[in-house]
Amino acid sequence: MFETTIAGSLPKPSWLAEPGKLWPQWKLAGEALDEAKRDATLVWLKTQEDAGIDVVGDGEQSRQHFVHGFLESVEGLDFQHKVKMGIRNNRYEAMVPVVVGAVRLRGRVHATEAQVARAHTTRKLKITMPGPMTMVDTVSDSHYRDKAKLAMALAELLNQEARALEAQGVDVIQFDEPAFNVYMDDVKRWGIEALHRAIEGLKCRTAVHICYGYGIQANIDWKNSLGSQWRQYEEIFPALAKSRLDQVSVECMHSHVPMSLLKLLAGKDVLVGAIDVATDRVETAEEVAGLIAEAAKYVPRESILACTNCGMAPMKREVAVAKLQALSAGAALARERLA
């Protein structure tokens, strides 16, 4: 009961990439960079285990960014001539690649990190990938010119990689869809359908992560504009409850999401975000346990996992470690109280 896990990314060590940045530059190149990525993955695996995390991940140590880390392995994209584009409904601007032709994979995407992680932990292993809608929202499309068509094409590539990851022994495959909180009508029109294509044929656990974004200023400003209650989840949870996905990861700690909305995810495992990634303040075990107890009013206890609100990529390394320890301690306290 109350297994612990992470949403996805963890801070990159300063010897691997620029610290404190969402789009960091690598400090190495070539074989030295490949070796450093593997080393960083091992460091974070051990750190998660030491902190008491039950379902561990690779911390996305091999990716510069959670979306582009996948897209860099896709043919049909021009990364040499990126364009500046507003993403997440123009919440902020990013330099994005251009879709110039039919998309297809050059080969495996996350084979090495899955192999390294699976060989060095006996715990359940989760690998995360960007969801189709969020990928569509993080590229400039000059080829398909239809978001749904591009999403389905990208979902086919995700499915190819997901099946290969499952064959490597990955226990949970998660798709990150922060765009689901922005384009709620499209979620129901084609977003969930694209996720179904991405998980087709999988027997491992499947998850979708839907948050309000990394703890960067643009996202913090957006959250401050949403009022006293954040009800985006209310529009999409009923559709997700009917979906074929097993788990839904959501943001709860220090958010204005009414916890009662979690009951709309009946039948799903709920990864309750109990760690705020927008502040360096470390939660207490009491706070984490209290949030889990609140979630348990609306979700069966056996269906709750304790998680982080979002990825921790831009955070200070020591803060992230302390927050993982707090997550584990809080879940343990919740087990004692609610057993």
mmCIF file of C-alpha atoms in Angstrom:
data_model
loop_
_atom_site.group_PDB
_atom_site.id
_atom_site.type_symbol
_atom_site.label_atom_id
_atom_site.label_comp_id
_atom_site.label_asym_id
_atom_site.label_seq_id
_atom_site.Cartn_x
_atom_site.Cartn_y
_atom_site.Cartn_z
ATOM 1 C CA MET A 1 0.000 0.000 0.000
ATOM 2 C CA PHE A 2 1.182 3.525 -0.881
ATOM 3 C CA GLU A 3 4.160 2.547 -3.016
ATOM 4 C CA THR A 4 6.407 5.484 -3.820
ATOM 5 C CA THR A 5 7.661 6.559 -7.232
ATOM 6 C CA ILE A 6 8.833 9.639 -9.140
ATOM 7 C CA ALA A 7 7.136 11.548 -11.935
ATOM 8 C CA GLY A 8 10.203 11.255 -14.158
ATOM 9 C CA SER A 9 13.187 13.586 -14.263
ATOM 10 C CA LEU A 10 15.788 14.170 -11.567
ATOM 11 C CA PRO A 11 18.532 16.848 -11.491
ATOM 12 C CA LYS A 12 21.582 16.130 -13.594
ATOM 13 C CA PRO A 13 24.903 16.108 -11.685
ATOM 14 C CA SER A 14 27.012 19.213 -12.301
ATOM 15 C CA TRP A 15 29.674 17.078 -14.012
ATOM 16 C CA LEU A 16 27.119 15.946 -16.593
ATOM 17 C CA ALA A 17 25.201 19.109 -17.508
ATOM 18 C CA GLU A 18 24.539 22.684 -16.474
ATOM 19 C CA PRO A 19 22.778 22.639 -13.099
ATOM 20 C CA GLY A 20 19.489 24.372 -12.422
ATOM 21 C CA LYS A 21 18.270 24.496 -16.017
ATOM 22 C CA LEU A 22 15.343 22.865 -17.781
ATOM 23 C CA TRP A 23 17.260 22.786 -21.101
ATOM 24 C CA PRO A 24 20.853 22.256 -19.872
ATOM 25 C CA GLN A 25 23.904 22.027 -22.074
ATOM 26 C CA TRP A 26 25.989 18.863 -21.775
ATOM 27 C CA LYS A 27 29.447 19.284 -20.231
ATOM 28 C CA LEU A 28 30.947 16.417 -22.277
ATOM 29 C CA ALA A 29 30.706 14.940 -25.760
ATOM 30 C CA GLY A 30 31.073 11.647 -27.603
ATOM 31 C CA GLU A 31 31.939 8.492 -25.673
ATOM 32 C CA ALA A 32 32.720 10.509 -22.544
ATOM 33 C CA LEU A 33 29.170 11.880 -22.558
ATOM 34 C CA ASP A 34 27.658 8.427 -23.064
ATOM 35 C CA GLU A 35 29.677 7.098 -20.140
ATOM 36 C CA ALA A 36 28.684 10.038 -17.936
ATOM 37 C CA LYS A 37 25.000 9.504 -18.725
ATOM 38 C CA ARG A 38 25.272 5.874 -17.661
ATOM 39 C CA ASP A 39 27.104 6.861 -14.481
ATOM 40 C CA ALA A 40 24.471 9.472 -13.623
ATOM 41 C CA THR A 41 21.717 6.906 -14.133
ATOM 42 C CA LEU A 42 23.423 4.552 -11.675
ATOM 43 C CA VAL A 43 23.918 7.343 -9.135
ATOM 44 C CA TRP A 44 20.230 8.184 -9.165
ATOM 45 C CA LEU A 45 19.117 4.564 -9.064
ATOM 46 C CA LYS A 46 21.137 4.070 -5.874
ATOM 47 C CA THR A 47 19.888 7.387 -4.489
ATOM 48 C CA GLN A 48 16.262 6.406 -5.068
ATOM 49 C CA GLU A 49 16.814 3.035 -3.444
ATOM 50 C CA ASP A 50 18.545 4.630 -0.447
ATOM 51 C CA ALA A 51 15.633 7.056 -0.102
ATOM 52 C CA GLY A 52 13.153 4.168 -0.049
ATOM 53 C CA ILE A 53 11.515 4.708 -3.441
ATOM 54 C CA ASP A 54 9.661 1.554 -4.507
ATOM 55 C CA VAL A 55 9.199 2.113 -8.258
ATOM 56 C CA VAL A 56 12.416 3.672 -9.516
ATOM 57 C CA GLY A 57 13.296 5.362 -12.790
ATOM 58 C CA ASP A 58 16.354 6.392 -14.763
ATOM 59 C CA GLY A 59 15.798 10.030 -13.793
ATOM 60 C CA GLU A 60 15.939 10.953 -17.500
ATOM 61 C CA GLN A 61 19.692 11.454 -17.143
ATOM 62 C CA SER A 62 20.304 10.740 -20.831
ATOM 63 C CA ARG A 63 17.928 13.412 -22.126
ATOM 64 C CA GLN A 64 18.478 17.118 -22.450
ATOM 65 C CA HIS A 65 14.711 17.661 -22.318
ATOM 66 C CA PHE A 66 11.819 15.301 -21.649
ATOM 67 C CA VAL A 67 10.264 15.826 -25.105
ATOM 68 C CA HIS A 68 13.271 16.424 -27.322
ATOM 69 C CA GLY A 69 15.057 13.499 -25.709
ATOM 70 C CA PHE A 70 12.718 11.280 -27.701
ATOM 71 C CA LEU A 71 12.322 13.446 -30.778
ATOM 72 C CA GLU A 72 16.077 13.513 -31.404
ATOM 73 C CA SER A 73 15.745 9.875 -32.492
ATOM 74 C CA VAL A 74 12.978 10.630 -35.003
ATOM 75 C CA GLU A 75 13.557 11.107 -38.728
ATOM 76 C CA GLY A 76 11.437 13.741 -40.441
ATOM 77 C CA LEU A 77 12.397 16.468 -37.959
ATOM 78 C CA ASP A 78 14.817 19.304 -38.653
ATOM 79 C CA PHE A 79 16.791 20.095 -35.497
ATOM 80 C CA GLN A 80 19.313 22.205 -37.405
ATOM 81 C CA HIS A 81 16.850 24.989 -38.139
ATOM 82 C CA LYS A 82 14.780 25.292 -34.976
ATOM 83 C CA VAL A 83 12.147 27.986 -34.727
ATOM 84 C CA LYS A 84 10.901 29.946 -31.750
ATOM 85 C CA MET A 85 7.331 28.997 -30.927
ATOM 86 C CA GLY A 86 4.853 29.515 -28.128
ATOM 87 C CA ILE A 87 4.036 26.204 -26.453
ATOM 88 C CA ARG A 88 1.404 25.123 -23.891
ATOM 89 C CA ASN A 89 -1.028 27.622 -25.414
ATOM 90 C CA ASN A 90 1.688 30.287 -25.594
ATOM 91 C CA ARG A 91 2.468 30.062 -21.874
ATOM 92 C CA TYR A 92 6.131 30.357 -22.791
ATOM 93 C CA GLU A 93 8.387 30.243 -25.846
ATOM 94 C CA ALA A 94 10.853 27.529 -26.799
ATOM 95 C CA MET A 95 13.152 26.749 -29.697
ATOM 96 C CA VAL A 96 11.588 23.709 -31.341
ATOM 97 C CA PRO A 97 12.421 21.441 -34.301
ATOM 98 C CA VAL A 98 10.364 21.518 -37.485
ATOM 99 C CA VAL A 99 8.464 18.513 -38.863
ATOM 100 C CA VAL A 100 9.541 18.414 -42.509
ATOM 101 C CA GLY A 101 8.590 14.866 -43.522
ATOM 102 C CA ALA A 102 6.958 11.622 -42.437
ATOM 103 C CA VAL A 103 8.171 10.649 -38.978
ATOM 104 C CA ARG A 104 9.881 7.349 -38.218
ATOM 105 C CA LEU A 105 12.390 6.076 -35.690
ATOM 106 C CA ARG A 106 16.062 5.829 -36.585
ATOM 107 C CA GLY A 107 16.373 2.990 -34.094
ATOM 108 C CA ARG A 108 15.947 2.431 -30.363
ATOM 109 C CA VAL A 109 15.567 5.500 -28.165
ATOM 110 C CA HIS A 110 15.980 4.449 -24.539
ATOM 111 C CA ALA A 111 17.568 1.024 -24.893
ATOM 112 C CA THR A 112 20.789 1.875 -23.058
ATOM 113 C CA GLU A 113 19.220 3.547 -20.030
ATOM 114 C CA ALA A 114 16.653 0.738 -19.707
ATOM 115 C CA GLN A 115 19.396 -1.871 -19.956
ATOM 116 C CA VAL A 116 21.587 -0.124 -17.379
ATOM 117 C CA ALA A 117 18.710 0.457 -14.984
ATOM 118 C CA ARG A 118 17.272 -3.042 -15.264
ATOM 119 C CA ALA A 119 20.687 -4.616 -14.691
ATOM 120 C CA HIS A 120 21.313 -2.618 -11.516
ATOM 121 C CA THR A 121 18.035 -2.684 -9.601
ATOM 122 C CA THR A 122 15.677 -5.429 -8.508
ATOM 123 C CA ARG A 123 12.913 -2.928 -7.802
ATOM 124 C CA LYS A 124 10.078 -2.153 -10.160
ATOM 125 C CA LEU A 125 11.372 0.002 -13.000
ATOM 126 C CA LYS A 126 9.520 2.813 -14.732
ATOM 127 C CA ILE A 127 10.579 4.515 -17.948
ATOM 128 C CA THR A 128 8.881 7.740 -19.021
ATOM 129 C CA MET A 129 8.305 9.144 -22.490
ATOM 130 C CA PRO A 130 6.516 12.251 -23.755
ATOM 131 C CA GLY A 131 2.901 11.739 -24.743
ATOM 132 C CA PRO A 132 1.736 12.339 -28.319
ATOM 133 C CA MET A 133 -0.199 15.541 -27.610
ATOM 134 C CA THR A 134 2.674 17.132 -25.705
ATOM 135 C CA MET A 135 5.053 16.159 -28.510
ATOM 136 C CA VAL A 136 2.760 17.786 -31.065
ATOM 137 C CA ASP A 137 2.737 20.919 -28.902
ATOM 138 C CA THR A 138 6.553 21.017 -28.788
ATOM 139 C CA VAL A 139 7.303 20.968 -32.534
ATOM 140 C CA SER A 140 6.516 23.199 -35.491
ATOM 141 C CA ASP A 141 4.639 21.116 -38.064
ATOM 142 C CA SER A 142 5.262 21.900 -41.741
ATOM 143 C CA HIS A 143 4.364 18.433 -43.040
ATOM 144 C CA TYR A 144 1.218 16.856 -41.582
ATOM 145 C CA ARG A 145 -0.520 20.172 -40.869
ATOM 146 C CA ASP A 146 -3.050 18.283 -38.771
ATOM 147 C CA LYS A 147 -2.441 17.833 -35.044
ATOM 148 C CA ALA A 148 -4.401 14.612 -34.732
ATOM 149 C CA LYS A 149 -2.631 12.990 -37.700
ATOM 150 C CA LEU A 150 0.776 13.995 -36.373
ATOM 151 C CA ALA A 151 -0.169 12.716 -32.910
ATOM 152 C CA MET A 152 -1.158 9.313 -34.260
ATOM 153 C CA ALA A 153 2.049 9.089 -36.287
ATOM 154 C CA LEU A 154 4.120 9.885 -33.199
ATOM 155 C CA ALA A 155 2.048 7.462 -31.115
ATOM 156 C CA GLU A 156 3.060 4.676 -33.499
ATOM 157 C CA LEU A 157 6.724 5.474 -32.795
ATOM 158 C CA LEU A 158 6.100 5.569 -29.061
ATOM 159 C CA ASN A 159 4.452 2.177 -29.293
ATOM 160 C CA GLN A 160 7.466 0.718 -31.082
ATOM 161 C CA GLU A 161 9.771 1.925 -28.322
ATOM 162 C CA ALA A 162 7.350 0.951 -25.546
ATOM 163 C CA ARG A 163 7.116 -2.638 -26.784
ATOM 164 C CA ALA A 164 10.907 -2.853 -26.879
ATOM 165 C CA LEU A 165 11.176 -1.411 -23.356
ATOM 166 C CA GLU A 166 8.688 -3.956 -22.080
ATOM 167 C CA ALA A 167 10.788 -6.709 -23.643
ATOM 168 C CA GLN A 168 13.778 -5.366 -21.659
ATOM 169 C CA GLY A 169 11.928 -5.905 -18.391
ATOM 170 C CA VAL A 170 10.473 -2.453 -17.773
ATOM 171 C CA ASP A 171 7.519 -2.748 -15.373
ATOM 172 C CA VAL A 172 5.791 0.601 -15.943
ATOM 173 C CA ILE A 173 5.758 2.802 -19.039
ATOM 174 C CA GLN A 174 4.519 6.326 -18.464
ATOM 175 C CA PHE A 175 3.582 8.992 -20.987
ATOM 176 C CA ASP A 176 3.912 12.614 -19.897
ATOM 177 C CA GLU A 177 1.056 14.815 -21.052
ATOM 178 C CA PRO A 178 1.153 18.274 -19.424
ATOM 179 C CA ALA A 179 -0.640 19.477 -22.565
ATOM 180 C CA PHE A 180 -3.725 17.600 -21.337
ATOM 181 C CA ASN A 181 -4.284 20.437 -18.844
ATOM 182 C CA VAL A 182 -4.218 23.006 -21.642
ATOM 183 C CA TYR A 183 -6.161 21.556 -24.570
ATOM 184 C CA MET A 184 -8.945 19.737 -22.759
ATOM 185 C CA ASP A 185 -11.284 19.447 -25.764
ATOM 186 C CA ASP A 186 -8.532 17.874 -27.858
ATOM 187 C CA VAL A 187 -7.869 15.372 -25.073
ATOM 188 C CA LYS A 188 -11.357 13.990 -25.590
ATOM 189 C CA ARG A 189 -11.306 14.328 -29.379
ATOM 190 C CA TRP A 190 -7.993 12.630 -30.111
ATOM 191 C CA GLY A 191 -5.544 12.833 -27.188
ATOM 192 C CA ILE A 192 -6.654 9.675 -25.403
ATOM 193 C CA GLU A 193 -7.037 7.856 -28.717
ATOM 194 C CA ALA A 194 -3.392 8.671 -29.461
ATOM 195 C CA LEU A 195 -2.355 7.291 -26.064
ATOM 196 C CA HIS A 196 -4.295 4.111 -26.794
ATOM 197 C CA ARG A 197 -2.236 3.720 -29.954
ATOM 198 C CA ALA A 198 0.943 4.274 -27.931
ATOM 199 C CA ILE A 199 0.063 1.494 -25.439
ATOM 200 C CA GLU A 200 -1.342 -0.988 -27.955
ATOM 201 C CA GLY A 201 -0.237 -4.548 -27.215
ATOM 202 C CA LEU A 202 1.536 -3.743 -23.928
ATOM 203 C CA LYS A 203 1.125 -6.070 -20.965
ATOM 204 C CA CYS A 204 3.141 -3.999 -18.472
ATOM 205 C CA ARG A 205 1.524 -1.257 -16.407
ATOM 206 C CA THR A 206 0.819 1.936 -18.348
ATOM 207 C CA ALA A 207 0.501 5.440 -16.957
ATOM 208 C CA VAL A 208 -0.138 9.004 -18.019
ATOM 209 C CA HIS A 209 1.298 11.937 -16.082
ATOM 210 C CA ILE A 210 -0.724 15.155 -16.154
ATOM 211 C CA CYS A 211 0.573 18.091 -14.157
ATOM 212 C CA TYR A 212 0.686 21.864 -14.189
ATOM 213 C CA GLY A 213 4.295 21.978 -15.302
ATOM 214 C CA TYR A 214 7.851 22.198 -14.016
ATOM 215 C CA GLY A 215 8.662 24.687 -11.299
ATOM 216 C CA ILE A 216 9.793 27.393 -13.723
ATOM 217 C CA GLN A 217 8.587 30.984 -13.536
ATOM 218 C CA ALA A 218 6.314 30.788 -16.591
ATOM 219 C CA ASN A 219 4.413 27.896 -15.040
ATOM 220 C CA ILE A 220 4.298 29.517 -11.612
ATOM 221 C CA ASP A 221 2.826 32.662 -13.175
ATOM 222 C CA TRP A 222 0.259 30.585 -15.055
ATOM 223 C CA LYS A 223 -0.792 28.776 -11.883
ATOM 224 C CA ASN A 224 -1.258 32.119 -10.154
ATOM 225 C CA SER A 225 -3.709 33.093 -12.884
ATOM 226 C CA LEU A 226 -5.917 30.029 -12.415
ATOM 227 C CA GLY A 227 -7.782 31.270 -9.364
ATOM 228 C CA SER A 228 -8.555 29.600 -6.050
ATOM 229 C CA GLN A 229 -9.552 26.280 -7.621
ATOM 230 C CA TRP A 230 -7.823 24.468 -10.474
ATOM 231 C CA ARG A 231 -10.510 22.409 -12.189
ATOM 232 C CA GLN A 232 -8.813 21.403 -15.455
ATOM 233 C CA TYR A 233 -8.719 17.805 -14.223
ATOM 234 C CA GLU A 234 -12.504 17.810 -13.893
ATOM 235 C CA GLU A 235 -12.847 18.045 -17.674
ATOM 236 C CA ILE A 236 -10.541 15.160 -18.544
ATOM 237 C CA PHE A 237 -10.711 12.700 -15.628
ATOM 238 C CA PRO A 238 -14.023 11.104 -16.679
ATOM 239 C CA ALA A 239 -12.587 10.321 -20.117
ATOM 240 C CA LEU A 240 -9.382 8.989 -18.570
ATOM 241 C CA ALA A 241 -11.407 6.782 -16.233
ATOM 242 C CA LYS A 242 -12.862 5.102 -19.321
ATOM 243 C CA SER A 243 -9.462 4.765 -20.989
ATOM 244 C CA ARG A 244 -7.309 1.640 -21.190
ATOM 245 C CA LEU A 245 -4.467 3.213 -19.201
ATOM 246 C CA ASP A 246 -3.753 1.691 -15.786
ATOM 247 C CA GLN A 247 -2.469 4.699 -13.869
ATOM 248 C CA VAL A 248 -2.916 8.468 -13.795
ATOM 249 C CA SER A 249 -0.262 10.712 -12.202
ATOM 250 C CA VAL A 250 -1.535 14.064 -10.933
ATOM 251 C CA GLU A 251 -0.333 17.195 -9.109
ATOM 252 C CA CYS A 252 -1.708 17.645 -5.597
ATOM 253 C CA MET A 253 0.784 19.067 -3.089
ATOM 254 C CA HIS A 254 0.387 22.838 -2.664
ATOM 255 C CA SER A 255 -1.915 22.960 -5.679
ATOM 256 C CA HIS A 256 -5.446 24.309 -5.817
ATOM 257 C CA VAL A 257 -6.824 21.075 -7.245
ATOM 258 C CA PRO A 258 -9.909 20.015 -5.239
ATOM 259 C CA MET A 259 -8.988 16.560 -3.938
ATOM 260 C CA SER A 260 -12.565 15.414 -4.456
ATOM 261 C CA LEU A 261 -11.848 15.374 -8.206
ATOM 262 C CA LEU A 262 -9.773 12.232 -7.689
ATOM 263 C CA LYS A 263 -12.964 10.224 -7.326
ATOM 264 C CA LEU A 264 -13.530 10.823 -11.053
ATOM 265 C CA LEU A 265 -10.647 8.398 -11.717
ATOM 266 C CA ALA A 266 -12.588 5.387 -10.464
ATOM 267 C CA GLY A 267 -10.917 2.140 -11.465
ATOM 268 C CA LYS A 268 -7.448 3.644 -11.975
ATOM 269 C CA ASP A 269 -4.336 3.647 -9.853
ATOM 270 C CA VAL A 270 -3.697 7.260 -8.871
ATOM 271 C CA LEU A 271 -0.147 8.563 -8.485
ATOM 272 C CA VAL A 272 -0.798 11.321 -5.973
ATOM 273 C CA GLY A 273 1.691 14.168 -6.359
ATOM 274 C CA ALA A 274 2.794 14.715 -2.762
ATOM 275 C CA ILE A 275 6.020 16.646 -3.400
ATOM 276 C CA ASP A 276 6.005 20.235 -4.660
ATOM 277 C CA VAL A 277 8.686 20.737 -7.323
ATOM 278 C CA ALA A 278 8.194 24.507 -7.499
ATOM 279 C CA THR A 279 9.878 25.210 -4.163
ATOM 280 C CA ASP A 280 13.147 24.264 -2.469
ATOM 281 C CA ARG A 281 11.349 23.868 0.831
ATOM 282 C CA VAL A 282 11.369 20.171 1.764
ATOM 283 C CA GLU A 283 8.057 18.696 2.803
ATOM 284 C CA THR A 284 7.750 16.984 6.169
ATOM 285 C CA ALA A 285 6.688 13.360 6.487
ATOM 286 C CA GLU A 286 3.603 14.659 8.282
ATOM 287 C CA GLU A 287 2.616 16.810 5.300
ATOM 288 C CA VAL A 288 3.057 13.959 2.836
ATOM 289 C CA ALA A 289 1.111 11.546 5.033
ATOM 290 C CA GLY A 290 -1.654 14.100 5.468
ATOM 291 C CA LEU A 291 -2.022 14.554 1.733
ATOM 292 C CA ILE A 292 -2.158 10.787 1.181
ATOM 293 C CA ALA A 293 -4.841 10.524 3.872
ATOM 294 C CA GLU A 294 -6.859 13.222 2.117
ATOM 295 C CA ALA A 295 -6.564 11.389 -1.205
ATOM 296 C CA ALA A 296 -7.671 8.176 0.502
ATOM 297 C CA LYS A 297 -11.061 9.775 1.128
ATOM 298 C CA TYR A 298 -11.711 9.587 -2.616
ATOM 299 C CA VAL A 299 -9.454 6.795 -3.949
ATOM 300 C CA PRO A 300 -9.222 3.225 -2.599
ATOM 301 C CA ARG A 301 -6.070 2.922 -0.516
ATOM 302 C CA GLU A 302 -4.790 0.015 -2.572
ATOM 303 C CA SER A 303 -5.000 2.227 -5.684
ATOM 304 C CA ILE A 304 -2.837 5.071 -4.335
ATOM 305 C CA LEU A 305 0.868 5.549 -5.064
ATOM 306 C CA ALA A 306 2.801 8.473 -3.604
ATOM 307 C CA CYS A 307 4.647 10.490 -6.236
ATOM 308 C CA THR A 308 6.171 13.866 -7.010
ATOM 309 C CA ASN A 309 4.041 16.604 -8.580
ATOM 310 C CA CYS A 310 6.244 16.732 -11.659
ATOM 311 C CA GLY A 311 9.825 16.177 -12.729
ATOM 312 C CA MET A 312 12.668 17.570 -10.649
ATOM 313 C CA ALA A 313 15.106 18.341 -13.482
ATOM 314 C CA PRO A 314 15.728 22.044 -12.679
ATOM 315 C CA MET A 315 16.051 21.530 -8.898
ATOM 316 C CA LYS A 316 19.157 21.550 -6.733
ATOM 317 C CA ARG A 317 20.431 18.015 -6.365
ATOM 318 C CA GLU A 318 20.528 18.046 -2.559
ATOM 319 C CA VAL A 319 16.975 19.397 -2.407
ATOM 320 C CA ALA A 320 15.701 16.658 -4.700
ATOM 321 C CA VAL A 321 17.352 13.988 -2.539
ATOM 322 C CA ALA A 322 15.759 15.419 0.612
ATOM 323 C CA LYS A 323 12.368 15.524 -1.075
ATOM 324 C CA LEU A 324 12.647 11.863 -2.121
ATOM 325 C CA GLN A 325 13.429 10.976 1.494
ATOM 326 C CA ALA A 326 10.409 12.982 2.648
ATOM 327 C CA LEU A 327 8.172 11.205 0.137
ATOM 328 C CA SER A 328 9.257 7.806 1.412
ATOM 329 C CA ALA A 329 8.957 8.794 5.082
ATOM 330 C CA GLY A 330 5.511 10.269 4.517
ATOM 331 C CA ALA A 331 4.252 7.176 2.726
ATOM 332 C CA ALA A 332 5.559 4.994 5.560
ATOM 333 C CA LEU A 333 3.751 7.185 8.086
ATOM 334 C CA ALA A 334 0.551 6.972 6.044
ATOM 335 C CA ARG A 335 0.820 3.173 6.014
ATOM 336 C CA GLU A 336 1.080 3.116 9.802
ATOM 337 C CA ARG A 337 -1.939 5.331 10.224
ATOM 338 C CA LEU A 338 -4.204 3.901 7.541
ATOM 339 C CA ALA A 339 -3.329 0.203 7.634
#
